[in-house]
């Protein structure tokens, strides 16, 4: 014998006790399942988002309200563009 006290197996936190080994395995399995569920949820949300984008793109391409007169470009600031064009035309006239 080594002459030291072997009291670790009597403690509840002993890593070699069968109950603790089972608890660790259970916790690891639950965490793995939780991560897999989150991954499935993320993939499903990504697919739904892509489907919505594809639907919106198809709608815009078929003459939807989002398409502009110049091939699908949506000008959010037409006044600024018109002012810039007036400025450029004024410089050319000089």
CSV table of C-alpha atoms in Angstrom, one decimal:
chain,number,residue,atom,x,y,z
A,1,UNK,CA,0.0,0.0,0.0
A,2,UNK,CA,1.0,3.5,-0.6
A,3,UNK,CA,0.2,4.7,2.9
A,4,UNK,CA,-2.1,7.5,1.7
A,5,UNK,CA,-5.8,7.9,2.3
A,6,UNK,CA,-7.9,6.8,-0.7
A,7,UNK,CA,-11.1,8.8,0.0
A,8,UNK,CA,-11.8,10.1,-3.5
A,9,UNK,CA,-14.2,7.3,-4.5
A,10,UNK,CA,-16.3,8.2,-1.5
A,11,UNK,CA,-16.9,11.8,-2.7
A,12,UNK,CA,-19.9,12.6,-4.8
A,13,UNK,CA,-17.8,14.5,-7.3
A,14,UNK,CA,-15.5,11.6,-8.1
A,15,UNK,CA,-15.1,11.4,-11.9
A,16,UNK,CA,-14.8,7.6,-11.8
A,17,UNK,CA,-18.1,6.9,-10.0
A,18,UNK,CA,-20.6,5.1,-12.4
A,19,UNK,CA,-23.3,7.7,-11.6
A,20,UNK,CA,-21.0,10.6,-12.6
A,21,UNK,CA,-19.9,8.8,-15.7
A,22,UNK,CA,-23.5,8.2,-16.7
A,23,UNK,CA,-24.4,11.8,-15.9
A,24,UNK,CA,-21.5,13.1,-18.1
A,25,UNK,CA,-22.5,10.9,-21.0
A,26,UNK,CA,-26.1,12.0,-20.7
A,27,UNK,CA,-25.2,15.6,-20.6
A,28,UNK,CA,-22.9,15.3,-23.6
A,29,UNK,CA,-25.7,13.5,-25.5
A,30,UNK,CA,-28.2,16.2,-24.6
A,31,UNK,CA,-25.8,18.9,-25.7
A,32,UNK,CA,-25.1,17.2,-29.0
A,33,UNK,CA,-28.9,16.8,-29.6
A,34,UNK,CA,-29.4,20.5,-28.8
A,35,UNK,CA,-26.7,21.6,-31.2
A,36,UNK,CA,-28.0,19.4,-33.9
A,37,UNK,CA,-31.5,20.8,-33.4
A,38,UNK,CA,-30.2,24.4,-33.6
A,39,UNK,CA,-28.3,23.5,-36.8
A,40,UNK,CA,-31.5,22.0,-38.3
A,41,UNK,CA,-33.4,25.1,-37.3
A,42,UNK,CA,-30.7,27.4,-38.8
A,43,UNK,CA,-30.7,25.4,-42.1
A,44,UNK,CA,-34.5,25.5,-42.2
A,45,UNK,CA,-34.6,29.3,-41.6
A,46,UNK,CA,-31.9,29.8,-44.3
A,47,UNK,CA,-34.0,27.8,-46.8
A,48,UNK,CA,-37.1,29.8,-46.0
A,49,UNK,CA,-35.2,33.0,-46.4
A,50,UNK,CA,-33.8,31.9,-49.7
A,51,UNK,CA,-37.2,30.9,-50.9
A,52,UNK,CA,-38.6,34.3,-49.9
A,53,UNK,CA,-35.8,36.1,-51.7
A,54,UNK,CA,-36.3,33.9,-54.8
A,55,UNK,CA,-40.0,34.6,-54.7
A,56,UNK,CA,-39.5,38.3,-54.4
A,57,UNK,CA,-36.9,38.3,-57.2
A,58,UNK,CA,-39.3,36.4,-59.5
A,59,UNK,CA,-42.1,38.8,-58.6
A,60,UNK,CA,-39.9,41.8,-59.4
A,61,UNK,CA,-38.7,40.3,-62.6
A,62,UNK,CA,-42.3,39.7,-63.8
A,63,UNK,CA,-43.3,43.3,-63.6
A,64,UNK,CA,-43.9,43.7,-59.9
A,65,UNK,CA,-44.1,47.0,-58.1
A,66,UNK,CA,-40.5,46.9,-57.1
A,67,UNK,CA,-39.1,47.0,-60.6
A,68,UNK,CA,-38.2,50.4,-62.2
A,69,UNK,CA,-38.6,51.5,-65.8
A,70,UNK,CA,-35.0,51.0,-66.6
A,71,UNK,CA,-34.7,47.2,-66.4
A,72,UNK,CA,-35.3,46.6,-62.7
A,73,UNK,CA,-33.3,49.4,-61.2
A,74,UNK,CA,-35.2,51.0,-58.3
A,75,UNK,CA,-34.2,54.7,-57.9
A,76,UNK,CA,-34.8,55.6,-54.3
A,77,UNK,CA,-33.8,59.2,-54.8
A,78,UNK,CA,-35.1,60.5,-58.1
A,79,UNK,CA,-34.9,64.2,-57.1
A,80,UNK,CA,-31.2,63.9,-56.3
A,81,UNK,CA,-30.5,62.3,-59.7
A,82,UNK,CA,-32.5,64.9,-61.5
A,83,UNK,CA,-30.6,67.7,-59.7
A,84,UNK,CA,-27.3,66.1,-60.6
A,85,UNK,CA,-28.3,65.8,-64.2
A,86,UNK,CA,-29.3,69.5,-64.2
A,87,UNK,CA,-25.9,70.4,-62.7
A,88,UNK,CA,-24.0,68.3,-65.4
A,89,UNK,CA,-26.1,69.8,-68.2
A,90,UNK,CA,-25.4,73.3,-66.9
A,91,UNK,CA,-21.7,72.7,-67.0
A,92,UNK,CA,-21.8,71.3,-70.5
A,93,UNK,CA,-23.6,74.4,-71.8
A,94,UNK,CA,-20.8,76.7,-70.7
